[in-house]
CSV table of C-alpha atoms in Angstrom, one decimal:
chain,number,residue,atom,x,y,z
S,19,MET,CA,0.4,-20.4,13.6
S,20,ALA,CA,1.8,-20.6,10.0
S,21,ASP,CA,-0.1,-17.5,8.6
S,22,SER,CA,1.0,-15.6,11.6
S,23,LYS,CA,4.7,-16.0,11.2
S,24,PRO,CA,6.7,-13.1,10.1
S,25,ILE,CA,8.9,-13.5,6.6
S,26,LEU,CA,11.6,-11.3,6.9
S,27,LEU,CA,12.7,-9.8,3.4
S,28,SER,CA,15.9,-7.4,3.3
S,29,SER,CA,18.1,-6.2,0.2
S,30,PRO,CA,20.9,-8.7,-0.7
S,31,THR,CA,23.8,-6.9,1.0
S,32,LEU,CA,25.9,-8.0,3.9
S,33,THR,CA,24.3,-4.7,5.9
S,34,PRO,CA,20.9,-4.1,4.4
S,35,SER,CA,19.3,-0.6,5.8
S,36,LEU,CA,15.9,-1.6,4.8
S,37,ALA,CA,14.2,-4.9,5.8
S,38,VAL,CA,10.4,-5.8,5.7
S,39,GLU,CA,8.4,-8.6,8.1
S,40,VAL,CA,5.3,-9.6,6.0
S,41,LEU,CA,3.1,-12.2,7.5
S,42,PRO,CA,0.9,-14.8,5.1
S,43,GLN,CA,-2.3,-13.6,7.0
S,44,GLY,CA,-3.6,-11.0,4.9
S,45,VAL,CA,-0.1,-10.1,3.2
S,46,THR,CA,0.7,-8.0,6.1
S,47,PHE,CA,3.5,-5.3,6.9
S,48,HIS,CA,3.8,-6.1,9.9
S,49,ARG,CA,6.9,-4.3,10.5
S,50,ILE,CA,9.4,-1.9,8.1
S,51,LEU,CA,12.8,-1.2,9.4
S,52,VAL,CA,14.7,1.2,8.3
S,53,LYS,CA,18.5,1.7,9.7
S,54,ALA,CA,19.6,5.1,9.2
S,55,HIS,CA,22.5,7.2,11.4
S,56,GLY,CA,22.8,4.2,13.8
S,57,ARG,CA,19.1,3.7,14.9
S,58,THR,CA,16.4,1.6,13.8
S,59,HIS,CA,13.2,3.0,12.9
S,60,ASP,CA,10.1,0.9,12.4
S,61,ILE,CA,8.1,3.1,10.4
S,62,VAL,CA,4.6,1.4,10.4
S,63,ILE,CA,2.3,1.1,13.1
S,64,GLY,CA,0.5,-1.8,14.5
S,65,PRO,CA,0.8,-4.5,17.3
S,66,ASP,CA,3.9,-6.3,18.0
S,67,GLU,CA,2.2,-9.6,18.5
S,68,PRO,CA,1.1,-10.8,14.6
S,69,GLU,CA,-1.8,-12.8,15.7
S,70,GLU,CA,-3.5,-9.2,17.0
S,71,HIS,CA,-3.5,-8.0,13.5
S,72,LYS,CA,-6.7,-10.4,13.5
S,73,THR,CA,-8.5,-7.7,15.8
S,74,GLN,CA,-6.8,-5.3,15.3
S,75,ARG,CA,-7.9,-4.6,11.7
S,76,TYR,CA,-6.7,-3.5,8.4
S,77,VAL,CA,-2.9,-2.1,10.0
S,78,GLY,CA,-0.5,-2.7,6.8
S,79,THR,CA,-2.9,-5.4,5.6
S,80,ILE,CA,-4.6,-6.0,2.3
S,81,ILE,CA,-8.2,-5.6,1.9
S,82,GLY,CA,-11.2,-7.8,0.5
S,83,ARG,CA,-11.8,-7.8,-3.4
S,84,TYR,CA,-13.0,-4.1,-3.2
S,85,ALA,CA,-11.3,-0.9,-1.4
S,86,ASN,CA,-13.2,1.5,0.7
S,87,ARG,CA,-17.2,1.8,0.7
S,88,VAL,CA,-19.6,0.8,-2.0
S,89,PRO,CA,-23.2,0.9,-1.3
S,90,ALA,CA,-24.4,-2.4,0.3
S,91,GLY,CA,-27.2,-4.5,-1.5
S,92,LYS,CA,-27.8,-5.7,-5.0
S,93,HIS,CA,-26.0,-4.4,-8.1
S,94,ILE,CA,-25.5,-5.2,-11.7
S,95,VAL,CA,-22.4,-4.7,-13.3
S,96,GLU,CA,-21.3,-5.0,-17.3
S,97,ARG,CA,-17.9,-5.1,-18.9
S,98,LYS,CA,-17.2,-4.8,-22.4
S,99,GLY,CA,-21.0,-7.2,-22.8
S,100,VAL,CA,-20.0,-9.2,-20.2
S,101,LYS,CA,-22.9,-8.9,-17.1
S,102,ALA,CA,-23.0,-10.4,-13.5
S,103,GLU,CA,-25.0,-9.5,-10.5
S,104,PHE,CA,-23.8,-9.6,-7.3
S,105,GLU,CA,-24.7,-8.3,-3.5
S,106,ALA,CA,-22.4,-6.2,-1.7
S,107,GLN,CA,-22.6,-7.5,2.4
S,108,ALA,CA,-23.0,-4.6,4.8
S,109,ASN,CA,-20.6,-4.5,7.4
S,110,GLU,CA,-19.9,-1.1,8.5
S,111,ASN,CA,-23.4,0.1,8.7
S,112,PRO,CA,-26.9,-1.2,7.0
S,113,ARG,CA,-26.1,1.0,4.1
S,114,VAL,CA,-22.3,0.6,3.6
S,115,SER,CA,-20.1,-2.4,2.6
S,116,LEU,CA,-16.6,-2.0,3.8
S,117,HIS,CA,-13.4,-3.1,2.0
S,118,GLY,CA,-15.2,-6.3,0.9
S,119,GLY,CA,-17.5,-7.2,3.2
S,120,PRO,CA,-17.4,-8.5,6.8
S,121,VAL,CA,-15.1,-11.1,6.0
S,122,GLY,CA,-11.9,-9.7,4.2
S,123,PHE,CA,-8.7,-10.9,2.8
S,124,ASP,CA,-7.1,-9.7,5.6
S,125,LEU,CA,-8.6,-12.5,8.3
S,126,LEU,CA,-7.4,-15.0,5.7
S,127,PRO,CA,-4.3,-17.0,5.5
S,128,TRP,CA,-2.5,-16.9,2.2
S,129,LYS,CA,0.1,-19.8,0.7
S,130,VAL,CA,3.4,-18.8,0.5
S,131,LEU,CA,4.7,-19.8,-2.6
S,132,SER,CA,8.5,-22.3,-2.2
S,133,ALA,CA,11.2,-21.5,-4.7
S,134,GLU,CA,10.0,-24.6,-6.4
S,135,GLU,CA,6.2,-23.5,-6.9
S,136,LYS,CA,6.0,-20.9,-9.5
S,137,PRO,CA,3.3,-18.4,-9.5
S,138,SER,CA,0.8,-18.4,-12.3
S,139,LEU,CA,0.0,-14.9,-12.6
S,140,PHE,CA,4.0,-13.4,-13.0
S,141,SER,CA,6.1,-14.5,-16.2
S,142,ARG,CA,9.0,-16.3,-16.5
S,143,ALA,CA,10.6,-12.7,-17.7
S,144,GLU,CA,9.6,-11.0,-14.6
S,145,ILE,CA,10.7,-13.2,-11.9
S,146,ALA,CA,14.2,-13.2,-13.6
S,147,HIS,CA,14.1,-9.2,-12.4
S,148,LEU,CA,14.3,-10.6,-8.9
S,149,PRO,CA,17.5,-10.4,-6.7
S,150,ARG,CA,18.9,-13.3,-5.6
S,151,SER,CA,21.3,-13.6,-2.5
S,152,ASP,CA,23.5,-16.0,-0.3
S,153,PHE,CA,22.6,-13.6,2.7
S,154,GLY,CA,18.8,-13.6,3.0
S,155,THR,CA,15.4,-13.3,1.0
S,156,SER,CA,14.4,-10.3,-0.6
S,157,PHE,CA,11.0,-11.3,-2.1
S,158,ALA,CA,8.2,-13.7,-1.7
S,159,PHE,CA,4.7,-14.6,-3.3
S,160,PHE,CA,1.9,-15.2,-1.8
S,161,GLN,CA,-1.5,-17.0,-3.3
S,162,PHE,CA,-5.0,-16.8,-2.2
S,163,GLU,CA,-8.2,-18.4,-4.1
S,164,SER,CA,-11.5,-16.5,-3.4
S,165,PRO,CA,-14.4,-18.7,-4.2
S,166,ASP,CA,-17.2,-17.6,-6.1
S,167,GLY,CA,-20.1,-15.8,-4.1
S,168,ASP,CA,-17.5,-14.5,-1.3
S,169,GLN,CA,-18.8,-12.0,0.4
S,170,GLY,CA,-21.6,-11.6,-2.4
S,171,TYR,CA,-19.0,-10.9,-5.2
S,172,PRO,CA,-19.6,-13.2,-8.3
S,173,GLY,CA,-16.4,-15.3,-10.0
S,174,LYS,CA,-13.9,-17.6,-8.5
S,175,LEU,CA,-10.7,-15.0,-8.0
S,176,LEU,CA,-7.2,-16.2,-7.9
S,177,VAL,CA,-5.0,-13.6,-6.3
S,178,GLU,CA,-1.3,-13.7,-6.0
S,179,ALA,CA,0.9,-10.7,-4.4
S,180,LEU,CA,4.6,-10.2,-4.9
S,181,VAL,CA,6.5,-8.4,-2.1
S,182,ALA,CA,9.9,-7.4,-2.6
S,183,VAL,CA,12.8,-5.3,-1.3
S,184,VAL,CA,15.1,-3.7,-4.1
S,185,GLU,CA,18.5,-2.5,-3.0
S,186,PRO,CA,19.5,1.1,-4.0
S,187,GLY,CA,22.3,0.1,-6.3
S,188,GLU,CA,25.0,2.6,-6.3
S,189,GLN,CA,23.7,4.8,-3.5
S,190,GLU,CA,24.7,1.6,-1.4
S,191,ARG,CA,28.3,3.0,-1.8
S,192,LYS,CA,27.6,6.4,-1.0
S,193,TYR,CA,25.5,6.0,1.9
S,194,SER,CA,28.6,4.6,3.8
S,195,LYS,CA,30.4,7.5,3.5
S,196,LEU,CA,28.4,8.9,6.2
S,197,SER,CA,30.5,7.5,9.2
S,198,GLU,CA,33.2,9.0,7.3
S,199,GLY,CA,31.2,12.7,7.6
S,200,ALA,CA,29.9,12.7,4.1
S,201,VAL,CA,26.5,14.6,5.2
S,202,GLY,CA,24.1,16.8,3.8
S,203,GLU,CA,22.8,14.6,1.3
S,204,GLU,CA,19.8,12.4,0.4
S,205,TYR,CA,20.7,8.8,0.3
S,206,HIS,CA,18.6,6.2,-0.7
S,207,LEU,CA,18.4,3.2,1.2
S,208,GLY,CA,16.3,0.8,-0.9
S,209,SER,CA,12.6,0.4,-1.7
S,210,ILE,CA,10.0,-1.7,-1.2
S,211,VAL,CA,7.2,-2.8,-4.2
S,212,TYR,CA,4.3,-4.9,-4.1
S,213,VAL,CA,2.5,-6.4,-7.1
S,214,TYR,CA,-1.2,-7.6,-6.6
S,215,ARG,CA,-2.1,-9.6,-9.9
S,216,ALA,CA,-5.7,-11.2,-10.2
S,217,ARG,CA,-7.8,-13.5,-12.4
S,218,VAL,CA,-11.6,-14.5,-12.7
S,219,ASP,CA,-12.6,-17.9,-13.6
S,220,GLU,CA,-15.5,-16.8,-15.8
S,221,GLY,CA,-17.6,-13.8,-16.6
S,222,VAL,CA,-16.9,-10.5,-14.5
S,223,THR,CA,-16.3,-9.4,-11.3
S,224,PRO,CA,-15.8,-5.8,-9.5
S,225,ILE,CA,-12.0,-5.8,-7.8
S,226,ASN,CA,-10.0,-3.0,-6.6
S,227,LEU,CA,-7.4,-4.0,-4.0
S,228,THR,CA,-5.3,-2.0,-1.6
S,229,ASN,CA,-3.2,-2.1,0.8
S,230,HIS,CA,-4.1,-0.4,4.4
S,231,TRP,CA,-0.5,0.6,5.7
S,232,GLY,CA,0.1,3.7,8.2
S,233,PHE,CA,3.4,5.4,8.5
S,234,ASN,CA,4.7,7.1,11.1
S,235,LEU,CA,8.3,8.3,10.6
S,236,ASP,CA,9.2,9.5,14.0
S,237,ALA,CA,7.6,7.1,16.5
S,238,SER,CA,10.7,4.9,16.8
S,239,LEU,CA,12.2,8.2,18.4
S,240,LYS,CA,10.1,7.6,21.7
S,241,GLU,CA,10.1,11.4,21.9
S,242,GLY,CA,6.4,11.4,23.6
S,243,GLU,CA,3.2,12.6,22.3
S,244,GLN,CA,4.9,14.5,19.9
S,245,SER,CA,6.8,11.6,18.0
S,246,LEU,CA,3.2,9.7,18.0
S,247,SER,CA,1.8,12.7,15.9
S,248,VAL,CA,2.3,12.8,12.2
S,249,LYS,CA,1.3,16.6,12.3
S,250,ASP,CA,4.7,17.6,11.8
S,251,HIS,CA,4.9,15.3,8.8
S,252,THR,CA,5.5,17.1,5.7
S,253,LEU,CA,3.2,15.6,2.5
S,254,LEU,CA,3.4,16.3,-1.4
S,255,MET,CA,0.6,14.7,-3.1
S,256,LYS,CA,0.4,15.4,-6.8
S,257,ALA,CA,-3.4,15.4,-6.4
S,258,ASN,CA,-6.1,18.4,-7.1
S,259,ARG,CA,-9.6,16.5,-6.3
S,260,ILE,CA,-10.8,14.5,-4.0
S,261,ALA,CA,-14.1,12.4,-3.9
S,262,ASP,CA,-16.8,14.2,-2.7
S,263,ARG,CA,-19.1,11.7,-0.3
S,264,ASP,CA,-22.5,11.5,1.6
S,265,ALA,CA,-22.9,11.0,5.5
S,266,ASP,CA,-21.9,7.6,5.3
S,267,ASN,CA,-19.1,8.1,3.0
S,268,LEU,CA,-20.5,6.9,-0.1
S,269,TYR,CA,-19.1,7.9,-2.9
S,270,ILE,CA,-20.8,10.8,-4.6
S,271,GLY,CA,-18.6,12.2,-7.0
S,272,PRO,CA,-15.4,14.1,-7.8
S,273,MET,CA,-15.0,18.1,-6.7
S,274,ALA,CA,-12.4,20.5,-6.4
S,275,ALA,CA,-10.2,20.4,-3.5
S,276,PRO,CA,-10.6,23.3,-1.0
S,277,THR,CA,-7.4,24.9,0.2
S,278,GLU,CA,-7.1,22.5,3.5
S,279,HIS,CA,-7.0,19.3,1.0
S,280,VAL,CA,-4.2,20.7,-0.9
S,281,HIS,CA,-1.0,19.0,-0.2
S,282,ASN,CA,2.0,20.6,-1.7
S,283,GLY,CA,4.8,19.5,0.7
S,284,LYS,CA,3.3,21.6,3.8
S,285,ARG,CA,2.7,19.7,7.5
S,286,ILE,CA,-0.1,17.7,7.5
S,287,GLY,CA,-1.2,19.7,10.9
S,288,GLU,CA,-1.5,22.4,9.0
S,289,ASP,CA,-4.6,24.4,8.0
S,290,HIS,CA,-6.4,20.4,8.3
S,291,PRO,CA,-9.8,20.1,7.9
S,292,GLU,CA,-11.8,18.9,11.2
S,293,PRO,CA,-11.8,16.3,12.8
S,294,GLY,CA,-8.9,15.4,10.3
S,295,TYR,CA,-8.3,13.9,7.0
S,296,ASN,CA,-9.9,10.6,5.9
S,297,ASP,CA,-10.0,11.2,2.4
S,298,PHE,CA,-9.7,10.0,-1.2
S,299,TYR,CA,-7.5,12.0,-3.8
S,300,LEU,CA,-7.5,11.9,-7.5
S,301,PHE,CA,-4.2,12.2,-8.8
S,302,GLU,CA,-3.8,14.9,-11.5
S,303,ASP,CA,-2.6,12.6,-14.2
S,304,GLU,CA,-5.1,9.7,-14.0
S,305,THR,CA,-3.3,8.1,-17.2
S,306,ARG,CA,-0.7,6.3,-15.4
S,307,SER,CA,2.2,4.8,-17.7
S,308,ILE,CA,1.4,1.0,-16.6
S,309,PRO,CA,-1.9,-0.7,-17.4
S,310,LYS,CA,-4.1,-1.6,-14.6
S,311,GLN,CA,-5.5,-4.5,-16.6
S,312,VAL,CA,-4.0,-6.3,-19.9
S,313,PRO,CA,-5.4,-9.2,-22.0
S,314,LEU,CA,-4.9,-12.6,-20.1
S,315,SER,CA,-3.5,-14.2,-23.3
S,316,SER,CA,-0.5,-11.5,-23.6
S,317,LEU,CA,0.9,-13.6,-20.2
S,318,ASN,CA,3.4,-15.7,-22.0
S,319,ASP,CA,7.1,-16.5,-20.8
S,320,ASN,CA,8.4,-13.0,-22.5
S,321,PHE,CA,5.3,-10.6,-20.5
S,322,ASP,CA,7.2,-7.9,-18.4
S,323,LEU,CA,5.8,-5.2,-16.8
S,324,LEU,CA,8.0,-5.4,-13.7
S,325,ALA,CA,11.4,-4.4,-15.7
S,326,ASP,CA,11.2,-0.8,-14.1
S,327,VAL,CA,9.4,-1.2,-11.2
S,328,LEU,CA,12.1,-3.8,-10.0
S,329,ARG,CA,15.0,-1.9,-10.8
S,330,PRO,CA,17.2,-0.1,-8.5
S,331,SER,CA,16.8,3.6,-8.3
S,332,ASN,CA,19.5,6.2,-7.3
S,333,ASN,CA,19.4,10.0,-6.5
S,334,SER,CA,18.6,10.9,-9.9
S,335,ASP,CA,16.2,8.8,-10.9
S,336,ALA,CA,17.6,8.0,-14.0
S,337,SER,CA,16.4,4.5,-13.7
S,338,ARG,CA,12.9,5.1,-13.6
S,339,GLY,CA,12.6,4.0,-17.3
S,340,ALA,CA,8.6,3.5,-17.9
S,341,ARG,CA,7.6,3.7,-14.4
S,342,SER,CA,4.9,6.3,-13.4
S,343,ASP,CA,6.2,9.6,-11.8
S,344,PRO,CA,6.2,9.7,-8.1
S,345,VAL,CA,2.5,10.9,-6.9
S,346,VAL,CA,3.4,10.9,-3.3
S,347,GLU,CA,6.1,12.1,-0.6
S,348,LEU,CA,5.9,11.8,2.9
S,349,ALA,CA,8.9,13.1,5.4
S,350,SER,CA,10.0,14.0,8.8
S,351,GLU,CA,12.9,16.4,9.6
S,352,ASN,CA,13.1,14.8,12.8
S,353,SER,CA,14.1,11.4,11.7
S,354,GLY,CA,15.2,12.3,8.5
S,355,ILE,CA,13.4,9.8,6.8
S,356,LYS,CA,11.5,10.5,3.3
S,357,LEU,CA,9.1,7.9,1.6
S,358,VAL,CA,8.3,8.3,-2.1
S,359,PHE,CA,5.6,6.5,-4.2
S,360,ASP,CA,4.9,5.8,-7.4
S,361,THR,CA,1.8,3.1,-8.9
S,362,ASN,CA,-0.1,2.7,-11.7
S,363,GLN,CA,-3.4,3.1,-9.5
S,364,SER,CA,-5.2,6.3,-10.2
S,365,GLY,CA,-5.3,7.9,-6.3
S,366,ALA,CA,-5.3,7.3,-2.6
S,367,MET,CA,-7.0,7.5,0.4
S,368,LEU,CA,-5.3,9.7,3.2
S,369,TYR,CA,-6.4,8.6,6.7
S,370,CYS,CA,-4.9,9.5,9.9
S,371,ASN,CA,-6.2,7.3,12.1
S,372,ILE,CA,-9.1,9.5,13.0
S,373,GLY,CA,-11.6,7.8,15.7
S,374,ALA,CA,-8.8,5.9,17.2
S,375,SER,CA,-8.9,5.6,21.0
S,376,PRO,CA,-5.8,4.6,22.8
S,377,ALA,CA,-7.5,2.5,25.1
S,378,LYS,CA,-8.1,0.0,22.4
S,379,GLY,CA,-5.5,-2.3,20.2
S,380,ALA,CA,-1.7,-2.5,20.9
S,381,ARG,CA,1.2,-0.2,20.3
S,382,LYS,CA,4.8,-1.3,19.2
S,383,LYS,CA,7.1,-1.5,22.2
S,384,ILE,CA,9.6,0.0,19.4
S,385,HIS,CA,7.2,3.1,19.5
S,386,GLY,CA,7.1,3.6,23.4
S,387,GLY,CA,3.8,1.6,24.1
S,388,SER,CA,3.8,-1.6,26.2
S,389,GLY,CA,2.7,-3.8,23.3
S,390,ILE,CA,-0.1,-5.2,25.5
S,391,LYS,CA,-3.4,-5.3,23.9
S,392,ASP,CA,-6.1,-3.0,25.8
S,393,HIS,CA,-3.6,-1.7,27.9
S,394,GLY,CA,-4.7,1.9,27.6
S,395,ASP,CA,-1.5,3.3,25.4
S,396,ALA,CA,-2.2,2.2,22.0
S,397,TYR,CA,-2.4,4.7,18.8
S,398,PRO,CA,-4.5,8.0,19.4
S,399,GLU,CA,-6.0,9.8,16.6
S,400,TRP,CA,-3.2,11.5,14.2
S,401,ALA,CA,-0.5,8.9,15.3
S,402,ALA,CA,-0.4,7.7,11.2
S,403,ALA,CA,-0.9,8.7,7.9
S,404,PHE,CA,-2.4,5.8,5.9
S,405,LEU,CA,-1.4,5.8,2.4
S,406,GLU,CA,-4.0,3.5,0.5
S,407,PHE,CA,-3.3,3.4,-3.1
S,408,HIS,CA,-6.3,2.3,-5.6
S,409,GLU,CA,-8.8,3.4,-7.8
S,410,PRO,CA,-11.7,6.1,-7.1
S,411,LEU,CA,-14.6,4.8,-4.7
S,412,ALA,CA,-17.1,2.4,-6.0
S,413,ALA,CA,-16.3,3.0,-10.0
S,414,PHE,CA,-18.2,0.5,-11.5
S,415,LEU,CA,-21.3,2.8,-10.8
S,416,ASP,CA,-19.7,5.5,-12.4
S,417,SER,CA,-21.1,5.3,-16.2
S,418,ALA,CA,-18.4,7.7,-17.8
S,419,LYS,CA,-15.8,5.0,-16.9
S,420,LYS,CA,-17.7,2.2,-18.6
S,421,ASP,CA,-15.6,-0.3,-20.2
S,422,LYS,CA,-12.3,1.8,-19.2
S,423,ASP,CA,-11.1,2.2,-15.6
S,424,ASP,CA,-14.1,0.9,-14.1
S,425,THR,CA,-12.9,-1.5,-11.8
S,426,LEU,CA,-14.4,-4.5,-13.3
S,427,LEU,CA,-12.4,-7.8,-14.6
S,428,THR,CA,-13.3,-10.1,-17.1
S,429,SER,CA,-12.2,-13.9,-17.6
S,430,ASP,CA,-10.0,-12.8,-20.1
S,431,GLU,CA,-8.2,-9.9,-18.7
S,432,LEU,CA,-5.3,-9.7,-16.0
S,433,TYR,CA,-5.5,-7.4,-13.2
S,434,HIS,CA,-2.4,-5.8,-12.5
S,435,ASN,CA,-1.4,-3.6,-9.4
S,436,TYR,CA,1.9,-2.0,-8.1
S,437,VAL,CA,3.1,0.5,-5.4
S,438,ARG,CA,6.6,1.0,-5.1
S,439,LEU,CA,8.1,3.4,-2.2
S,440,ASP,CA,11.5,4.5,-2.3
S,441,VAL,CA,13.1,5.1,1.1
S,442,ARG,CA,15.6,8.1,1.4
S,443,PHE,CA,17.3,9.4,4.5
S,444,LYS,CA,18.8,12.7,5.4
S,445,GLU,CA,20.5,13.6,8.8
S,446,PRO,CA,18.7,15.1,10.9
S,447,GLY,CA,19.2,19.0,11.2
S,448,ARG,CA,21.0,19.2,7.8
S,449,LYS,CA,19.7,21.4,5.5
């Protein structure tokens, strides 16, 4: 099926160090391939077979209209005087609607826009920033239309997604010196950017999109149980509060983070709470520098929110421009890979595959698995650090966010959500 055929994206060089396989079904990051020091790593978990994302859900995929958990049942929402009523459909249990309802955007095919089909929610100026290459494809646009009433949500929603691989600029030449003995430095291998845009045809609707990707920087080393755990990964997260939730993980309110929730570069497995991490963190700086919603009327040929997001990076990050500062760093000394994230979203969910069973699903062969579904060697608990960037849980229910970051979108607004992931490498064992 066309929706299960991977689209390969890589930086526009003859010898790319970073490549991504994206599936049109659910705009799924099926593989993120990092080539460093003579080894190829796939740094995201999941099945080998693209079709299995339909049963092994929320592994590298987008979710439905609304990330995480909201109370099931009827809600009345209002933004800037525009009101709507909707009914969130239960799927996790009778009280909880998870990731937008039973049938999320992850289960459905997205249209891949051809070179002749211009996206309607990205400007001519933004498209001009995307690199062209004679050697391969470095970006793709995907489009999906969610009908009025989809999973109970109001309004017909047009969603477009951009996935792009950005080359590292000057560091590409520096990295080549590794073969000449220039070791000990940290090198940029490139960046991955995803951008979600949306508009609703009329009225107002809740929207809070995210990508549900799970990272393991050591799994491709195939060193047994140790490389299947992210407990030795280090995590830096610029967040000082987590969401307080009830027994069904429904949002109650923010709270000060206890000691085990402070991620200041320590190992993930150090002083972790029991049974593990499955928490939403609010970043210290809630006012990200790039807006999440703008007037739809501003979308003209010169409209541009992507100039800095798509700019090649370097070790000094002098080219960051107006982008938000990095908010999360995930690294492994064993593989030498570090991931650095920036975003315009207010927080991130950290989930460490808690509750996963090795008996269910499939593990990639590059990670030492058989690749066979339900063979008994799938990914166990702690096999990944899922980092899902989005707005606070059920923010439309928080009266303090009225007409601000309330995760509501009206028909005269454009929804804009970006995450940029910079991939860096330092030869293992070098300080």
